[in-house]
Coordinates of C-alpha atoms in Angstrom, one line a residue:
M184 CA 160.4 142.4 27.7
L185 CA 159.8 145.1 30.7
F186 CA 162.4 144.9 32.3
D187 CA 164.4 146.4 28.5
E188 CA 161.1 149.3 28.7
A189 CA 162.6 149.8 32.4
E190 CA 165.8 150.8 31.3
T191 CA 164.2 152.9 28.1
Y192 CA 162.8 155.5 30.6
L193 CA 165.8 155.2 33.0
N194 CA 168.6 156.0 29.6
K195 CA 166.5 159.0 29.1
I196 CA 167.7 160.8 32.7
G197 CA 170.8 159.3 32.5
D198 CA 172.7 159.9 36.2
W199 CA 170.1 161.9 37.6
V200 CA 169.7 160.7 41.6
D201 CA 166.7 161.9 44.0
P202 CA 167.9 164.8 46.0
N203 CA 165.0 163.7 48.4
P204 CA 165.5 161.3 51.4
D205 CA 166.1 157.7 51.1
P206 CA 162.3 156.1 51.0
I207 CA 162.1 155.0 54.5
V208 CA 159.9 151.4 54.8
V209 CA 158.2 151.0 58.0
E210 CA 156.0 147.4 58.7
H211 CA 152.0 148.3 59.2
E212 CA 150.1 144.8 60.9
G213 CA 151.8 143.0 59.4
F214 CA 152.7 144.2 54.9
T215 CA 155.3 146.7 54.4
V216 CA 155.0 150.2 54.3
V217 CA 157.0 152.9 52.0
R218 CA 155.9 156.1 54.4
D219 CA 156.9 159.0 51.7
D220 CA 154.4 160.6 54.0
L221 CA 157.1 161.7 55.7
L222 CA 158.4 163.9 53.4
G223 CA 156.0 165.9 53.5
A224 CA 155.0 167.2 50.3
G225 CA 154.1 163.4 48.9
T226 CA 156.3 161.1 46.4
K227 CA 155.3 163.9 43.4
V228 CA 158.3 165.4 44.6
R229 CA 161.0 162.3 43.4
G230 CA 159.0 162.5 40.4
L231 CA 159.1 165.5 39.0
D232 CA 162.4 166.9 40.3
Y233 CA 164.9 166.0 36.5
L234 CA 161.4 168.0 34.4
I235 CA 161.4 170.8 36.7
G236 CA 165.4 171.3 38.1
H237 CA 167.1 169.5 34.6
A238 CA 166.2 168.5 31.7
P239 CA 167.7 170.3 29.3
E240 CA 165.0 170.7 27.4
Y241 CA 162.9 172.7 29.6
K242 CA 166.2 174.8 30.9
N243 CA 164.2 178.1 30.6
I244 CA 161.1 177.0 31.9
K245 CA 160.4 179.3 34.4
E246 CA 156.4 178.4 35.8
W247 CA 155.3 175.4 35.2
V248 CA 151.3 176.0 34.9
F249 CA 148.4 173.0 35.7
G250 CA 145.3 173.2 35.4
S251 CA 144.3 169.4 36.3
C252 CA 144.7 169.6 40.7
P253 CA 140.5 168.5 43.1
A254 CA 141.1 170.9 45.8
T255 CA 141.8 167.5 47.1
G256 CA 145.2 166.6 45.5
Y257 CA 148.4 166.5 46.5
A258 CA 149.9 168.1 43.5
Q259 CA 149.5 172.1 45.0
I260 CA 152.0 170.4 48.0
S261 CA 154.9 169.2 45.3
L262 CA 155.1 171.0 42.2
P263 CA 155.8 174.0 44.4
T264 CA 158.0 172.3 46.3
V265 CA 159.6 171.6 43.9
C266 CA 160.0 174.6 41.4
S267 CA 161.0 176.2 44.4
R268 CA 164.3 174.5 44.5
Y269 CA 165.1 175.1 41.1
D270 CA 163.2 179.0 41.3
K271 CA 161.0 178.0 39.5
R272 CA 156.8 179.0 40.1
A273 CA 154.7 176.3 40.6
V274 CA 150.8 178.6 38.6
L275 CA 148.5 176.2 39.6
F276 CA 144.1 176.8 38.1
M277 CA 142.0 175.4 40.3
A278 CA 138.0 176.5 40.9
K279 CA 137.2 179.7 43.2
R280 CA 136.4 178.6 46.6
D281 CA 135.7 181.0 49.5
P282 CA 138.8 181.0 51.3
K283 CA 137.1 180.5 54.6
N284 CA 136.6 176.6 52.8
F285 CA 139.9 176.2 51.5
H286 CA 140.6 172.6 52.1
P287 CA 143.6 171.9 54.6
Y288 CA 145.9 171.0 51.0
Q289 CA 145.0 174.3 49.3
K290 CA 146.3 176.3 52.9
L291 CA 150.2 174.9 53.1
G292 CA 150.1 174.4 48.7
I293 CA 149.5 179.1 49.3
R294 CA 152.5 178.2 52.2
A295 CA 154.5 176.5 50.5
G296 CA 154.5 179.4 47.6
T297 CA 151.8 178.5 44.5
D298 CA 150.5 181.0 42.4
Y299 CA 146.9 179.5 42.7
R300 CA 145.0 180.9 39.8
W301 CA 140.8 181.0 41.0
V302 CA 138.0 180.1 37.5
P303 CA 134.8 180.7 38.7
N304 CA 132.6 178.0 38.1
G305 CA 136.0 176.6 37.3
M306 CA 134.7 172.2 35.9
L307 CA 137.6 170.0 35.4
N308 CA 138.3 171.0 31.2
V309 CA 137.8 174.7 32.3
T310 CA 140.7 175.0 34.6
Q311 CA 142.2 172.6 32.2
A312 CA 141.9 175.1 29.0
R313 CA 142.2 178.2 31.1
A314 CA 145.6 176.2 32.2
R315 CA 147.0 175.5 28.0
E316 CA 145.3 180.2 26.9
Y317 CA 148.4 181.1 29.8
A318 CA 151.7 179.1 28.9
E319 CA 150.4 180.0 25.4
E320 CA 150.8 183.2 25.9
S321 CA 155.1 182.4 26.8
P322 CA 155.4 179.3 25.2
E323 CA 159.1 179.5 26.5
T324 CA 159.0 180.4 29.6
R325 CA 155.3 178.3 30.4
K326 CA 155.0 174.8 30.4
V327 CA 151.3 172.7 31.2
L328 CA 152.1 169.2 32.8
P329 CA 149.9 166.9 32.2
L330 CA 147.0 165.2 34.0
G331 CA 148.1 163.1 36.9
L332 CA 151.5 164.9 36.1
E333 CA 152.6 162.2 33.1
H334 CA 155.5 162.6 31.4
P335 CA 158.2 159.8 30.8
Y336 CA 160.4 161.8 33.4
V337 CA 158.5 161.5 35.6
T338 CA 157.8 157.8 35.0
A339 CA 161.8 157.3 35.4
C340 CA 162.6 158.6 38.3
F341 CA 159.6 157.3 40.4
I342 CA 161.9 153.4 39.2
K343 CA 164.6 154.9 39.7
V344 CA 163.6 155.6 43.3
A345 CA 161.5 151.6 43.4
R346 CA 164.7 150.2 42.5
S347 CA 166.9 151.3 45.3
L348 CA 164.4 149.8 47.4
P349 CA 164.5 144.8 47.1
A350 CA 161.8 144.4 45.0
P351 CA 158.6 143.2 46.7
K352 CA 156.9 140.4 45.8
E353 CA 154.0 142.2 46.5
F354 CA 152.3 145.7 45.6
W355 CA 150.1 148.1 46.8
T356 CA 149.0 151.6 45.1
V357 CA 146.0 153.8 44.6
G358 CA 145.4 154.2 41.6
S359 CA 143.8 157.9 39.5
S360 CA 145.9 158.3 36.8
G361 CA 147.4 155.4 37.6
S362 CA 151.2 156.4 37.6
L363 CA 153.2 156.0 40.3
N364 CA 151.4 151.8 40.1
R365 CA 152.6 152.0 36.2
A366 CA 156.1 152.9 36.9
L367 CA 156.8 150.2 39.9
Q368 CA 155.1 147.4 37.0
L369 CA 157.7 148.5 34.9
A370 CA 160.2 148.6 38.4
W371 CA 159.8 145.4 39.7
P372 CA 158.5 143.3 37.1
D373 CA 157.4 140.3 38.7
A374 CA 156.3 141.6 41.4
D375 CA 152.0 141.0 41.8
A376 CA 150.3 144.2 40.9
H377 CA 147.8 145.6 42.2
V378 CA 145.9 149.5 42.4
V379 CA 142.5 151.0 44.0
S380 CA 141.0 153.3 42.1
V381 CA 139.5 156.3 44.6
G382 CA 138.8 158.6 41.5
H383 CA 137.2 157.9 38.2
K384 CA 136.9 154.3 36.8
M385 CA 140.0 154.0 35.4
K386 CA 140.7 152.8 32.6
E387 CA 142.7 149.5 31.1
H388 CA 146.1 151.4 29.5
E389 CA 146.3 153.5 33.2
I390 CA 145.9 150.2 35.3
G391 CA 148.1 148.4 32.9
R392 CA 148.9 145.1 34.1
A393 CA 147.3 145.2 37.8
K394 CA 144.2 143.4 39.4
Y395 CA 142.5 146.2 39.7
Y396 CA 140.0 147.3 42.9
R397 CA 137.5 150.4 43.5
S398 CA 136.8 152.4 46.3
E399 CA 133.2 152.7 46.8
L400 CA 133.7 156.2 48.6
K401 CA 132.5 159.4 47.2
F402 CA 136.8 161.0 45.1
D403 CA 136.5 163.7 47.7
K404 CA 134.8 161.7 50.1
A405 CA 136.8 160.5 53.7
V406 CA 138.2 157.1 54.9
L407 CA 135.8 155.6 57.5
L408 CA 137.6 156.1 60.6
Q409 CA 137.6 151.8 60.7
D410 CA 139.5 152.1 57.6
E411 CA 141.9 154.5 58.5
P412 CA 145.4 152.9 57.7
P413 CA 147.6 153.1 61.9
F414 CA 149.9 155.9 60.0
P415 CA 148.9 159.6 58.2
S416 CA 147.4 159.1 54.8
A417 CA 145.9 161.5 52.9
P418 CA 142.1 160.8 53.9
T419 CA 140.6 161.4 50.6
Y420 CA 143.5 159.2 48.8
D421 CA 145.8 157.1 50.2
A422 CA 144.0 156.0 53.1
K423 CA 141.2 154.7 51.1
A424 CA 143.8 151.4 50.1
W425 CA 144.8 150.1 53.1
K426 CA 141.3 148.2 53.9
F427 CA 141.7 146.6 50.4
V428 CA 145.6 145.7 51.4
R429 CA 144.0 144.6 54.4
E430 CA 141.6 142.5 53.7
H431 CA 143.1 141.2 50.0
A432 CA 147.0 141.4 50.8
S433 CA 149.3 138.7 51.0
P434 CA 151.1 139.0 54.4
G435 CA 154.6 141.2 53.4
A436 CA 152.9 143.5 50.5
L437 CA 153.6 146.4 49.6
F438 CA 152.0 149.4 50.0
W439 CA 153.1 153.0 48.4
N440 CA 151.8 155.3 50.9
V441 CA 152.2 159.1 48.1
G442 CA 151.0 160.9 51.5
A443 CA 149.5 162.4 54.3

């Protein structure tokens, strides 16, 4: 059933080919690691490519709008990277902060071309509302992206990229919305799936068939020094899973490192 569902997703993107470099897989501490930190803008640049650059129904969209990115989120790097490739603009509504206190990812986002719209007292529901309002002003040219950048095209692209690799017996990722992990569940239906939550407590539909673990660290707190992986990894996100991989993963299990 999962194989058939994966094919349904893949049919949505036809003969799309990932324009990014092939995933680099390296062994670390007896585990297999997909080193998408080497992409510079994270795994989401693979997932967003068809949606932003090829989907015929969105060819007139000039601005991709997002209101669900925290200061520590990688979307503010990956989204403008893909948008710039196709002459689009990434518009992010985020909580206002003093430029002296910008997170390193926000500084990278500025360099990548993100159009930040700073929202005073920008709680998540407020930034999401501002993003929707902005997109509704010009629905023919602006499109809001959902929480977690979840979209069937994104899932399809993840599946296709994953299937370019040998199917593992077991794989691990971190999870917030869980979009990458669930796509890998579809790509590799016979593999044991594991997800480490680093944000809210994930719901059943976000976890899918994965075995669920939860980091005890707060969402914006960096991984502890002793638990850092031996490769560059996002300290408030992917890096938090390595402790669980060390403690629970089978030898040779695959860990997908989204970014650094």
